[in-house]
Tab-separated table of C-alpha atoms in Angstrom:
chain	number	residue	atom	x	y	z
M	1	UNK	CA	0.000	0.000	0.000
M	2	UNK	CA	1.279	3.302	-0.612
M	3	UNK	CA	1.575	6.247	1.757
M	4	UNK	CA	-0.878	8.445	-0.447
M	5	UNK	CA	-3.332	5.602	-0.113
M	6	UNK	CA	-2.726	4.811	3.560
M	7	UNK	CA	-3.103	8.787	4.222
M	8	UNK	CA	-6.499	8.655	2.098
M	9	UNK	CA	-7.710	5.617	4.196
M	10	UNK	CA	-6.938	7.325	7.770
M	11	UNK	CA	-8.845	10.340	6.179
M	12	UNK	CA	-11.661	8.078	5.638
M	13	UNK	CA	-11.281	6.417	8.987
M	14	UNK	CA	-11.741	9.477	10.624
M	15	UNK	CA	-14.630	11.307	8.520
M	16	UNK	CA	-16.664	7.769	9.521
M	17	UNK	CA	-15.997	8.645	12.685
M	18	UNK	CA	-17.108	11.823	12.877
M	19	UNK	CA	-20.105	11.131	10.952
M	20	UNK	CA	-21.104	8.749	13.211
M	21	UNK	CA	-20.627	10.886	16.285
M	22	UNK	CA	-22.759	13.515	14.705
M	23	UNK	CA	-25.796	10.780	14.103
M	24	UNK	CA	-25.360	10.004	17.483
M	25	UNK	CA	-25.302	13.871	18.971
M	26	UNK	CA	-28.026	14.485	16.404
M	27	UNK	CA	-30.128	11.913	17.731
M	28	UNK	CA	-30.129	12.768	21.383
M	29	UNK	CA	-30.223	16.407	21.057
M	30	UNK	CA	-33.604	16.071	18.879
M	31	UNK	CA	-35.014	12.945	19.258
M	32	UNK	CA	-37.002	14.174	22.448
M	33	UNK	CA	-38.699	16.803	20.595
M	34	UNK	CA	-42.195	16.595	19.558
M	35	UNK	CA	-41.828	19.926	17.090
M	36	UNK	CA	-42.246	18.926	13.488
M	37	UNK	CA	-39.883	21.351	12.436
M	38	UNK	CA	-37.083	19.908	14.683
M	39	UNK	CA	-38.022	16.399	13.269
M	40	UNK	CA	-37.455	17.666	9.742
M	41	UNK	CA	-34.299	18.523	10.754
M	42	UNK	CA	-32.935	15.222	12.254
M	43	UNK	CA	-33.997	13.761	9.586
M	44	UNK	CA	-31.825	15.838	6.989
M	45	UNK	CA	-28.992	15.719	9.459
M	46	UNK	CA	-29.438	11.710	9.689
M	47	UNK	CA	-30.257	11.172	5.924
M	48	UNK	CA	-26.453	12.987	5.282
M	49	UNK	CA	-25.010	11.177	7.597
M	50	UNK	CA	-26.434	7.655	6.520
M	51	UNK	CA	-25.118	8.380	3.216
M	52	UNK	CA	-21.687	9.563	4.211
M	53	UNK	CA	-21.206	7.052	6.414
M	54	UNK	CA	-22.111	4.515	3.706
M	55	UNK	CA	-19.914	5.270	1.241
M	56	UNK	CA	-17.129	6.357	3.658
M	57	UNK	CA	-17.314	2.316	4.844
M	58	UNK	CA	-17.224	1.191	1.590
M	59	UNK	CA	-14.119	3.283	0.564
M	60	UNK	CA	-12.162	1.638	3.838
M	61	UNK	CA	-12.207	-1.918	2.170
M	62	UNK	CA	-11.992	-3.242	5.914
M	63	UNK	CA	-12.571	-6.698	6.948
M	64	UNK	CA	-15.635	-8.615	7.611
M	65	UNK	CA	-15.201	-8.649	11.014
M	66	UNK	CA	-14.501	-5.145	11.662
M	67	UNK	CA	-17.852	-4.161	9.539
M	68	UNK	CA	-19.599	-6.220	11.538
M	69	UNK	CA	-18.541	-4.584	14.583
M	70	UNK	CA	-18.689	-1.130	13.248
M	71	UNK	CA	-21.902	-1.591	11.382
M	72	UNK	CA	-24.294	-3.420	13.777
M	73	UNK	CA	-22.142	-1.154	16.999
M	74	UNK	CA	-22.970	2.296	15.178
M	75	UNK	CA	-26.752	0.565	14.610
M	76	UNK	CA	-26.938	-0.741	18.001
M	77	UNK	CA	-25.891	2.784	19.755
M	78	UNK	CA	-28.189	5.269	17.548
M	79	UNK	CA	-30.964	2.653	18.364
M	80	UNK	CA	-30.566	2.800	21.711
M	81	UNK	CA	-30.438	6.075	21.751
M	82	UNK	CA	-33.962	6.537	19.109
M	83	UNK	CA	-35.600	4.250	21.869
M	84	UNK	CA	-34.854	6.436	25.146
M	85	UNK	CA	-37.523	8.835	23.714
M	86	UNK	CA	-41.193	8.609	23.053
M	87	UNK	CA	-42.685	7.877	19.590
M	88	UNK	CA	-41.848	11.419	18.079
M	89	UNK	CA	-44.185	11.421	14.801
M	90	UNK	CA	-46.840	9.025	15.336
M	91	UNK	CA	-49.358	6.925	17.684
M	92	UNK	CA	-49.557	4.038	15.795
M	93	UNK	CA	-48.104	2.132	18.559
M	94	UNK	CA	-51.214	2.788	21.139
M	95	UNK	CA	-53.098	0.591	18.678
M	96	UNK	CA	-50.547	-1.910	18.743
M	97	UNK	CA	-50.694	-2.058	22.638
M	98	UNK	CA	-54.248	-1.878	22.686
M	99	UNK	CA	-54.590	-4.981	19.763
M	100	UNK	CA	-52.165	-7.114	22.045
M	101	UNK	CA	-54.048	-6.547	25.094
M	102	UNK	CA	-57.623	-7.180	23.731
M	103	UNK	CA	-56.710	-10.567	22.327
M	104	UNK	CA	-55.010	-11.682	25.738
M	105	UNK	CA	-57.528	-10.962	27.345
M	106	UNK	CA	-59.374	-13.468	25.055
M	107	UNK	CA	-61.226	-11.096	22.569
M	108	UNK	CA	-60.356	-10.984	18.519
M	109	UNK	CA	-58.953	-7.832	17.491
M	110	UNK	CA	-61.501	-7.384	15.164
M	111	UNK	CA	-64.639	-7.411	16.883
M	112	UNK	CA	-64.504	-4.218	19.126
M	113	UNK	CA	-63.251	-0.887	18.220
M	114	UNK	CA	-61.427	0.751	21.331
M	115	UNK	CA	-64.134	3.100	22.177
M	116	UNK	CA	-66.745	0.192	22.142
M	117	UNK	CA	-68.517	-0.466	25.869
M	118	UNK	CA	-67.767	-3.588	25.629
M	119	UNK	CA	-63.902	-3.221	26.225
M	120	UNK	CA	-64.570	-0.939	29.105
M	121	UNK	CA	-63.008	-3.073	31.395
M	122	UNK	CA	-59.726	-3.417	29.625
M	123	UNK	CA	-59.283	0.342	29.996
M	124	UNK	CA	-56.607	1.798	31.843
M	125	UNK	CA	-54.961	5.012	31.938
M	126	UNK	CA	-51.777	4.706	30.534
M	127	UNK	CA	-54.335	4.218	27.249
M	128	UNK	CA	-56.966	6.238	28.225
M	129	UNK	CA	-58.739	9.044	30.213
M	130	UNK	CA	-55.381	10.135	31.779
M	131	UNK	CA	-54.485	13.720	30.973
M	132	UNK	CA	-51.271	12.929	28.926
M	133	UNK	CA	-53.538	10.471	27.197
M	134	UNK	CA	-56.431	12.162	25.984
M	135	UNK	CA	-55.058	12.690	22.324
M	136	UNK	CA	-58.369	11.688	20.629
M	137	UNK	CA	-61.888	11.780	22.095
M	138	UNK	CA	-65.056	9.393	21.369
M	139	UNK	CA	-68.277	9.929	22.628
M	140	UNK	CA	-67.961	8.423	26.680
M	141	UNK	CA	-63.933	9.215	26.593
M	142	UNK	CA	-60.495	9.995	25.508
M	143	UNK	CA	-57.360	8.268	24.597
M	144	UNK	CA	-54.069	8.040	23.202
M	145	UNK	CA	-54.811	5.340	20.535
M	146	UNK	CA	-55.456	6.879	17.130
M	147	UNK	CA	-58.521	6.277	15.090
M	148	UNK	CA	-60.425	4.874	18.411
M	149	UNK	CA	-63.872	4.596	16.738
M	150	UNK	CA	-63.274	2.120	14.131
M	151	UNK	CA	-62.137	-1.157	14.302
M	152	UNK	CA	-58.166	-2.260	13.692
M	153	UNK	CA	-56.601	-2.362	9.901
M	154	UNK	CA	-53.929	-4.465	11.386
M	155	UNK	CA	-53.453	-8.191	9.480
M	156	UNK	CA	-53.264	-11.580	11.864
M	157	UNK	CA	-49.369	-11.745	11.574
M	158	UNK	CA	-49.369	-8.255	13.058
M	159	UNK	CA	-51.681	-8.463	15.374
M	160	UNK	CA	-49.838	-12.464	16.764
M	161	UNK	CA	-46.828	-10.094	17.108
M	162	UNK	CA	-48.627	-7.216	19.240
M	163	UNK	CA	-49.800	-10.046	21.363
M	164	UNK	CA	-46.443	-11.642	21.400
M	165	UNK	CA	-44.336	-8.581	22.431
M	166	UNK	CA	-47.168	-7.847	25.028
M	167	UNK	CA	-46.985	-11.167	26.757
M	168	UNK	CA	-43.318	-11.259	26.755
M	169	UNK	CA	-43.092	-7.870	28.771
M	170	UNK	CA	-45.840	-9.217	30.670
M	171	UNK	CA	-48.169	-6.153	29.628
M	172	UNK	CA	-45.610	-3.722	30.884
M	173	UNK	CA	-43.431	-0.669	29.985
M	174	UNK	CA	-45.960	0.850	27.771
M	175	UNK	CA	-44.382	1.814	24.413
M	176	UNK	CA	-41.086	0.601	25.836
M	177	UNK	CA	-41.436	-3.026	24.338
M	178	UNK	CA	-42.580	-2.287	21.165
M	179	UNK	CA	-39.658	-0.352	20.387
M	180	UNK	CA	-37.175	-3.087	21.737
M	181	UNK	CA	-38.857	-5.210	19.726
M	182	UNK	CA	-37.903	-3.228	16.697
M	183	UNK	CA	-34.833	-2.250	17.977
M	184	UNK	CA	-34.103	-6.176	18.000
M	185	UNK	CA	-35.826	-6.814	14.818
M	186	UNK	CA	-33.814	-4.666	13.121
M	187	UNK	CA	-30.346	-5.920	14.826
M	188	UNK	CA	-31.354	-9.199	12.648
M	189	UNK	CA	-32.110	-7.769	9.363
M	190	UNK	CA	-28.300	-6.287	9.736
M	191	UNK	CA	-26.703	-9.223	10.918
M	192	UNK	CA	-28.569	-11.022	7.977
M	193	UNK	CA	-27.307	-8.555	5.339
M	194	UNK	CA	-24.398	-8.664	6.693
M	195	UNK	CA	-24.107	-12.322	6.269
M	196	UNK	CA	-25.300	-11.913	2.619
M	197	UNK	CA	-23.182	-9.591	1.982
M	198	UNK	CA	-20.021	-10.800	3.353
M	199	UNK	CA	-20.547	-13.850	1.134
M	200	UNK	CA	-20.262	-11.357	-1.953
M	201	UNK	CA	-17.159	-9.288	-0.438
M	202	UNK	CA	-19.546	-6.578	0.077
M	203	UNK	CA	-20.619	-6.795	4.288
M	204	UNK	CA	-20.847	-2.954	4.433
M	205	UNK	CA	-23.866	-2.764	2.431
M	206	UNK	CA	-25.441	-3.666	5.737
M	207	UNK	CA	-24.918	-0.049	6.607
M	208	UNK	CA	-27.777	0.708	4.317
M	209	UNK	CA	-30.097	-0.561	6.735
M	210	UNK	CA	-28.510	0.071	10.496
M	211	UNK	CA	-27.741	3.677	9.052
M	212	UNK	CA	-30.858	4.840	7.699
M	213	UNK	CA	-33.081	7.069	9.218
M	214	UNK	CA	-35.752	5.642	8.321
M	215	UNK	CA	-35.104	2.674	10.120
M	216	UNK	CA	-34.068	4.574	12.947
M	217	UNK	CA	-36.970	7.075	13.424
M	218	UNK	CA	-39.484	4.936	12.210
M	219	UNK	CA	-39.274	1.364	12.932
M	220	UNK	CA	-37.050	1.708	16.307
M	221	UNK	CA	-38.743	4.942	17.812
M	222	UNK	CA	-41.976	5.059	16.439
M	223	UNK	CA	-42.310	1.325	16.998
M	224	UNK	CA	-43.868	0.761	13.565
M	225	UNK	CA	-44.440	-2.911	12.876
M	226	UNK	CA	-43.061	-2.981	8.895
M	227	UNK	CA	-39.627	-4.144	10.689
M	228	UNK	CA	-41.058	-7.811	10.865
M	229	UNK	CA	-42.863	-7.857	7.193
M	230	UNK	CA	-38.832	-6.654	5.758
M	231	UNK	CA	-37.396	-9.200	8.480
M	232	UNK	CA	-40.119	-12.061	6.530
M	233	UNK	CA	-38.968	-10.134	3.124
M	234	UNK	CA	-34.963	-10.390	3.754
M	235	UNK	CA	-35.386	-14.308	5.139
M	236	UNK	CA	-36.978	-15.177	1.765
M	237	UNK	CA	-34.387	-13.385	-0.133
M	238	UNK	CA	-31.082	-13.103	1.515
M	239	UNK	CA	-30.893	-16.977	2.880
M	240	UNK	CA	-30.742	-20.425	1.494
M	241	UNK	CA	-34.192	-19.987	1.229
M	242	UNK	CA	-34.405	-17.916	-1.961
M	243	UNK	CA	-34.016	-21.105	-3.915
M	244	UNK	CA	-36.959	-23.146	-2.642
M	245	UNK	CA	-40.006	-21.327	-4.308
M	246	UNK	CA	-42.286	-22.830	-1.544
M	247	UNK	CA	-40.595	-21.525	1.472
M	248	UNK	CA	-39.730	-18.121	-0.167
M	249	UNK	CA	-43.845	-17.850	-1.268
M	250	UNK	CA	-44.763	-18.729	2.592
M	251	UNK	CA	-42.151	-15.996	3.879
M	252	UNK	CA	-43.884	-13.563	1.738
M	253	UNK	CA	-47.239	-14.748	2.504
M	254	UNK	CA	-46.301	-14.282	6.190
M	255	UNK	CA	-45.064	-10.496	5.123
M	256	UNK	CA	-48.104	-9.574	3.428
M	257	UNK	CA	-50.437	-10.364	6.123
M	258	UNK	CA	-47.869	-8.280	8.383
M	259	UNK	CA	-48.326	-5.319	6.416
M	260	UNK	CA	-50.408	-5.620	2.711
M	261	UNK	CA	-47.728	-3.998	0.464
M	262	UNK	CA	-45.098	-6.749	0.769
M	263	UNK	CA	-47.503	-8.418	-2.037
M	264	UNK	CA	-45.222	-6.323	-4.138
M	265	UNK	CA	-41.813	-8.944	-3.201
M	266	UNK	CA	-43.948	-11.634	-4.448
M	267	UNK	CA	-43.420	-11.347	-8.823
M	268	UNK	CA	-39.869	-11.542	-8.450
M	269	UNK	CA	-39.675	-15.032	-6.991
M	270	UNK	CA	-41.988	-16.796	-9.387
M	271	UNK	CA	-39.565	-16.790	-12.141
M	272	UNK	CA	-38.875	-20.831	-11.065
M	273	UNK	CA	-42.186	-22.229	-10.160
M	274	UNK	CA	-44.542	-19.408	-10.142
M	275	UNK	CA	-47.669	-22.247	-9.100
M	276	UNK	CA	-46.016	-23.181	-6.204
M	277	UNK	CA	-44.402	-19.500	-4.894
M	278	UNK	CA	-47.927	-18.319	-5.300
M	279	UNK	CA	-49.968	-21.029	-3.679
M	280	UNK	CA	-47.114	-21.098	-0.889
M	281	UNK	CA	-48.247	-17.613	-0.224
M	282	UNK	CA	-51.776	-17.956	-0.619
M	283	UNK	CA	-51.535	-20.957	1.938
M	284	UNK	CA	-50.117	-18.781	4.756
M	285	UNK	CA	-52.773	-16.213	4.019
M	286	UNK	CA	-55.416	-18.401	4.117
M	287	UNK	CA	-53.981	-20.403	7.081
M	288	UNK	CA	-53.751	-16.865	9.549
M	289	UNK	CA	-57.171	-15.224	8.152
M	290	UNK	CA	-59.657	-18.531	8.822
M	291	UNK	CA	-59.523	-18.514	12.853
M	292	UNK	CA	-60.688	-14.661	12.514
M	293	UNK	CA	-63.223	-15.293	10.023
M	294	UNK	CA	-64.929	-18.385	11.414
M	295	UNK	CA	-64.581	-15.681	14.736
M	296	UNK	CA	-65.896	-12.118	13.175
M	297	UNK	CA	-66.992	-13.196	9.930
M	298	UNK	CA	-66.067	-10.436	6.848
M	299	UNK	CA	-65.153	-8.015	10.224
M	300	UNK	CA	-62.005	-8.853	9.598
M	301	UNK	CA	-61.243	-6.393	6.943
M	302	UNK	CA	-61.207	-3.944	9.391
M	303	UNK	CA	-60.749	-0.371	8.634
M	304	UNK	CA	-58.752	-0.876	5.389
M	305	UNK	CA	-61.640	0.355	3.242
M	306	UNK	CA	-61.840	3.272	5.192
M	307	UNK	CA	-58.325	3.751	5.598
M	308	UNK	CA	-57.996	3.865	1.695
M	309	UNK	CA	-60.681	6.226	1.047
M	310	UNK	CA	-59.303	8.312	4.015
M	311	UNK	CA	-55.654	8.491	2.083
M	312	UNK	CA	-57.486	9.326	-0.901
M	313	UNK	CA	-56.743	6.384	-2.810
M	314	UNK	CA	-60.427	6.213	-3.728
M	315	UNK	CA	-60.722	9.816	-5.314
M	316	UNK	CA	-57.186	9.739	-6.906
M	317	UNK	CA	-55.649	12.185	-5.167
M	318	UNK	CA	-53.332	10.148	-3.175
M	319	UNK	CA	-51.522	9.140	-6.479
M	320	UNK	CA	-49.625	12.190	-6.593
M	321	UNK	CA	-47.223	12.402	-9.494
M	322	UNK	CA	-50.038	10.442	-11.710
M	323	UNK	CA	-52.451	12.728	-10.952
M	324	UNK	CA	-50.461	15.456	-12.762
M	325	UNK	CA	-50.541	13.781	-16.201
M	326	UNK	CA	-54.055	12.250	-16.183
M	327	UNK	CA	-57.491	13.031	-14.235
M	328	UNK	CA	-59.253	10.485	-11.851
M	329	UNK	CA	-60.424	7.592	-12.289
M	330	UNK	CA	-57.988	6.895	-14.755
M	331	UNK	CA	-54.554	7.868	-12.825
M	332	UNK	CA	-55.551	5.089	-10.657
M	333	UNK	CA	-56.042	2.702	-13.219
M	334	UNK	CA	-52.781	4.010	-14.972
M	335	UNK	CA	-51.320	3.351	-11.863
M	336	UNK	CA	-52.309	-0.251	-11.664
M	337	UNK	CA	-51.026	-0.947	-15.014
M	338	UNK	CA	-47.803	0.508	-14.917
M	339	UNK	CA	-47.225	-1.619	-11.388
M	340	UNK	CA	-48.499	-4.436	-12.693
M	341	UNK	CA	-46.414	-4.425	-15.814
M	342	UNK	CA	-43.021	-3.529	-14.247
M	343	UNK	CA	-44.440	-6.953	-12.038
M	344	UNK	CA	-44.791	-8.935	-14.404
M	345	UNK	CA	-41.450	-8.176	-16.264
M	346	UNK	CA	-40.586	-9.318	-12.865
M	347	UNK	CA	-41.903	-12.533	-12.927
M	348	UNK	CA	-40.531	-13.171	-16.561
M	349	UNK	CA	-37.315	-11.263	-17.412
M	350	UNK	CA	-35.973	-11.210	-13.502
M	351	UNK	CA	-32.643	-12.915	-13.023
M	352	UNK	CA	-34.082	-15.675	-10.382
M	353	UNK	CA	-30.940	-15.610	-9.260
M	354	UNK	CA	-30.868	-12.589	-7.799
M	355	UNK	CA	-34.693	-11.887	-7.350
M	356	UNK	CA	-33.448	-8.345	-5.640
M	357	UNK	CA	-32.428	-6.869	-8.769
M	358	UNK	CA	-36.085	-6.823	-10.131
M	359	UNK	CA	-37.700	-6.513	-6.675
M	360	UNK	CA	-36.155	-2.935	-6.031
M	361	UNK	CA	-37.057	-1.490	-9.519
M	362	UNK	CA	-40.936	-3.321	-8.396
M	363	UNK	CA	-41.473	-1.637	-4.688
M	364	UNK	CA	-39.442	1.335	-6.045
M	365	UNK	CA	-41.890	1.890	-8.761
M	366	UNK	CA	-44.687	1.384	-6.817
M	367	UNK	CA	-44.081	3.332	-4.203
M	368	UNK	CA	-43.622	6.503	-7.066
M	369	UNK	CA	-47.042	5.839	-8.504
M	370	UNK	CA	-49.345	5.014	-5.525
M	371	UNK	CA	-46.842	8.183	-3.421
M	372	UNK	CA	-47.438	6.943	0.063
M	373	UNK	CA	-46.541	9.979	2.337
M	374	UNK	CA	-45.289	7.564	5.686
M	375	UNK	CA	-41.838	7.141	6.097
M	376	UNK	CA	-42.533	3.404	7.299
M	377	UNK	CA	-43.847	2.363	3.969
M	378	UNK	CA	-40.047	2.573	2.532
M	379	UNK	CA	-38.571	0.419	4.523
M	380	UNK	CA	-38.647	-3.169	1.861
M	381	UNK	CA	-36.688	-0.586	0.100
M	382	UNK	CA	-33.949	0.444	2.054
M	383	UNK	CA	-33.407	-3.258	2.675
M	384	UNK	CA	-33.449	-4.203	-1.567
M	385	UNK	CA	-31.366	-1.239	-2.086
M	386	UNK	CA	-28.616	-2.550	0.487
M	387	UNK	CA	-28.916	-5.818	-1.559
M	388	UNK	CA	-29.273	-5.385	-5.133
M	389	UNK	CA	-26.531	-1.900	-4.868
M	390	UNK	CA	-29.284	0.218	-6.867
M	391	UNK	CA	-28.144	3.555	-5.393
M	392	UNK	CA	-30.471	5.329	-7.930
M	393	UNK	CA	-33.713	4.864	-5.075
M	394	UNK	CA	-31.744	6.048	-2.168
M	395	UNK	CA	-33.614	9.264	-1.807
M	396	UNK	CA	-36.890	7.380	-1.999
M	397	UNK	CA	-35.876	5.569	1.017
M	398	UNK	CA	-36.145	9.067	3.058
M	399	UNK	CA	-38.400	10.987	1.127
M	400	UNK	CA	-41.495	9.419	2.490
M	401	UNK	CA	-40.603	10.957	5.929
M	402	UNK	CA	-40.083	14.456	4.782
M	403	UNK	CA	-43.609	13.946	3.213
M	404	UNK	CA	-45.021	13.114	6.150
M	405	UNK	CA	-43.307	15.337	8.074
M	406	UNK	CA	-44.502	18.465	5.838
M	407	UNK	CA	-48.118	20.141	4.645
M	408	UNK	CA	-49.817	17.583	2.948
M	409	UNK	CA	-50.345	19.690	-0.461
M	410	UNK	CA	-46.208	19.639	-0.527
M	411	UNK	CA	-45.711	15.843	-0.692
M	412	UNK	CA	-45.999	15.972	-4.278
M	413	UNK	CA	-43.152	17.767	-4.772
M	414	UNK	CA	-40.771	15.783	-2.301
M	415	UNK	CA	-42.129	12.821	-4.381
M	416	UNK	CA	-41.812	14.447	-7.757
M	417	UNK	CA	-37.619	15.659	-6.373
M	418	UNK	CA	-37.276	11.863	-5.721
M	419	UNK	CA	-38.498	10.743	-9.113
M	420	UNK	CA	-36.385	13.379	-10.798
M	421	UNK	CA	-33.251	12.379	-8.041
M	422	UNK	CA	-33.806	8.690	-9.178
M	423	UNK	CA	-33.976	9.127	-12.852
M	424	UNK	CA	-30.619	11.215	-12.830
M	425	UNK	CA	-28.507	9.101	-10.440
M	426	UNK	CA	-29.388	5.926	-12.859
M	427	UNK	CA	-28.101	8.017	-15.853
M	428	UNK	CA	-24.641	8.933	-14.217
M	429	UNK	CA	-24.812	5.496	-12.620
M	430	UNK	CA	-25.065	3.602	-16.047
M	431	UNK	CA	-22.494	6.341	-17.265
M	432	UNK	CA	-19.822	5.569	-14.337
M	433	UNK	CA	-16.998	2.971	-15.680
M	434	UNK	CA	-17.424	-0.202	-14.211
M	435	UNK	CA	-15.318	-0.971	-11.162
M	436	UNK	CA	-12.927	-3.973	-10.684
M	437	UNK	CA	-14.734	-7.670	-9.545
M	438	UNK	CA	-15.013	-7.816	-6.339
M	439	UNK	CA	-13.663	-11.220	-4.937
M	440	UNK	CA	-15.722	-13.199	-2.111
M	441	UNK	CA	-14.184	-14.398	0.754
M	442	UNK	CA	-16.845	-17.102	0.601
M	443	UNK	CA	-18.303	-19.255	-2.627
M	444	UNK	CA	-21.735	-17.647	-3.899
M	445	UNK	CA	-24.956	-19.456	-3.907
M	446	UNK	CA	-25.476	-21.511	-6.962
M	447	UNK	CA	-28.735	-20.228	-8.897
């Protein structure tokens, strides 16, 4: 090694340093705050530093070992550190609380909303009634959980895990658990990447997830349950498993009944035995939805009618960048096609192979045309970025947070700067020489 390279590599020793130290300062110093204008801030100041970090890592060329330490440590710390604060942006995780609680105590999920005088009983005041607690009022009460007057949009894998975390902490520490939880998830989803990754002489690229703020703010602190339908997602890509269609269809079954939008991993695993991937998945869904339905009956849709109409998925509106090119109803049926055509080149021009190359371009795509405005919703694509090395979506990974996090008539145009950021970074990407091979320290999975 030469001394101009050695002196470049302790330069990028220390920058990673530093930007990890100003994550971490960054974190505490904001994460406490409940102002939406100190949110949007962290956020900035985290999305910079994920992506400094990132390719600082990857410039140091260190070894597996050392990335493992320095990925899942940095992760570890500016989790820890997300989770010593309340949810900052959202109350989703009141419902998930609530949810866990009802069906302990015996009762399906989706009989009873939570203002319902039936579940009177199950009240207490760290949900409801008490001061700090009152967020949302029903007729007969208030309480912290969101939505309290219609019933749960959660699906059955969700709502087994709300009950799970809740019996393990024995129905204590409030919020507390739900964010371990994450916190924990997300530790495995690393650790798995970093696995995959190593195998390919890339184990940094499990930075992408630990890093990224939007696994930090919104799975870890805001407790948001996508961490186990991208845990289900990475298992059926990143392992062994990849290669037997029925076990990778079940792991995405499992995923979409999580959290619906997984569906959208599904296409590029069917390029082997598309019968078998789908019925696979089918099978779980099936398999988790009969004990509610023999229970509740067609009550088991829950609130997702309403919770579609209410993002304005059923007027058009919510599918912001189509919108602009064609009037409603037909940007919603433009939007269907285009995400059902880039899935079905999925299903039969994807390398099965490497299923993540197609999936990313799928759930990136997707996400563009239906323009979700939650943060959470990009997580399956921080996670197929890390794998498939598409750099082109990273500022879709953040963007839905700065949506979110802004007037609702502006998410448009964060979406539309992320379509426009995408597009360009594929140009120069396709543009950029191609680098050396990278050598593996361990054999690659046979296709």
């Amino acid at each position: 090694m030469t001394a101009r390279r050695a002196g470049q590599l302790g330069w990028s020793a220390a920058a990673l340093r530093v930007v990890i130290a100003v994550d971490l300062v960054a974190y505490t110093v904001f994460i406490r705050s409940q102002n939406l204008g100190t949110a949007r801030l962290l956020e900035a100041i985290s999305s910079v530093c994920w992506v400094a970090g990132v390719v600082l890592l990857a410039r140091l060329q260190l070894a597996r070992r050392l990335v493992a330490v320095i990925v899942l440590g940095g992760g570890l710390l500016l989790g820890l550190v997300a989770l010593t604060a309340a949810p900052s942006t959202s109350t989703d995780e009141a419902r998930y609380i609530w949810d866990g609680k009802v069906q302990l105590a015996g009762v399906d999920p989706y009989r009873y909303t939570p203002a319902s005088p039936a579940l009177i009983r199950l009240r207490d005041p760290s949900l409801f009634g008490a001061p700090d607690h009152c967020h949302y009022h029903f007729p007969g009460g208030c309480t912290s959980i969101n939505r309290p007057t219609v019933h749960t949009v959660y699906p059955p894998v969700a709502e087994g895990a709300f009950t799970a975390v809740r019996a393990v902490s024995f129905g204590r520490g409030g919020r507390l658990p739900m964010q371990v939880a994450a916190l924990l998830g997300s530790l495995v989803i690393g650790w798995l990447l970093l696995r995959w990754g190593g195998a390919r002489g890339r184990p940094w690229i499990a930075a992408v997830w630990m890093w990224c703020p939007t696994v930090l703010t919104e799975l870890v602190n805001n407790a948001h349950i996508d961490w186990l339908g991208v845990l289900l997602i990475v298992l059926a890509y990143a392992t062994p498993l990849v290669r037997r269609p029925g076990w990778a269809g079940a792991l995405v079954g499992a995923a979409v009944v999580t959290k619906l939008y997984p569906v959208l991993a599904l296409p590029s695993l069917m390029r082997r035995r598309p019968v078998l991937t789908v019925a696979s998945a089918l099978a779980v869904v099936v398999l988790v939805y009969v004990p509610h339905v023999i229970a509740v009956g067609s009550a088991v849709i829950g609130y997702l009618p309403g919770y579609l109409q209410e993002e304005n998925y059923s007027s058009g509106s919510g599918l912001r960048l189509i919108g602009l090119l064609v009037p409603h109803p037909y940007d919603t049926a433009l939007g269907v096609v285009i995400v059902g055509a880039v899935g079905v080149w999925a299903w039969l021009r994807g390398d099965p192979a490497a299923p993540e190359r197609s999936a990313v371009l799928v759930v990136g795509v997707a996400l563009l045309a239906f323009t979700p405005n939650y943060g959470w919703y990009m997580a399956p694509l921080v996670a197929l970025v890390a794998m498939s090395g598409a750099w082109e979506w990273v500022p879709l990974c953040v963007i839905g947070t700065f949506a979110y996090l802004g007037a609702d008539s502006d998410a448009r145009w964060w979406f539309l700067a992320a379509a426009v950021s995408t597009v360009v970074l594929a140009v120069v990407r396709r543009r950029l020489p191609a680098g050396p091979p990278r050598r593996s320290s361990r054999r690659a999975p046979p296709p």
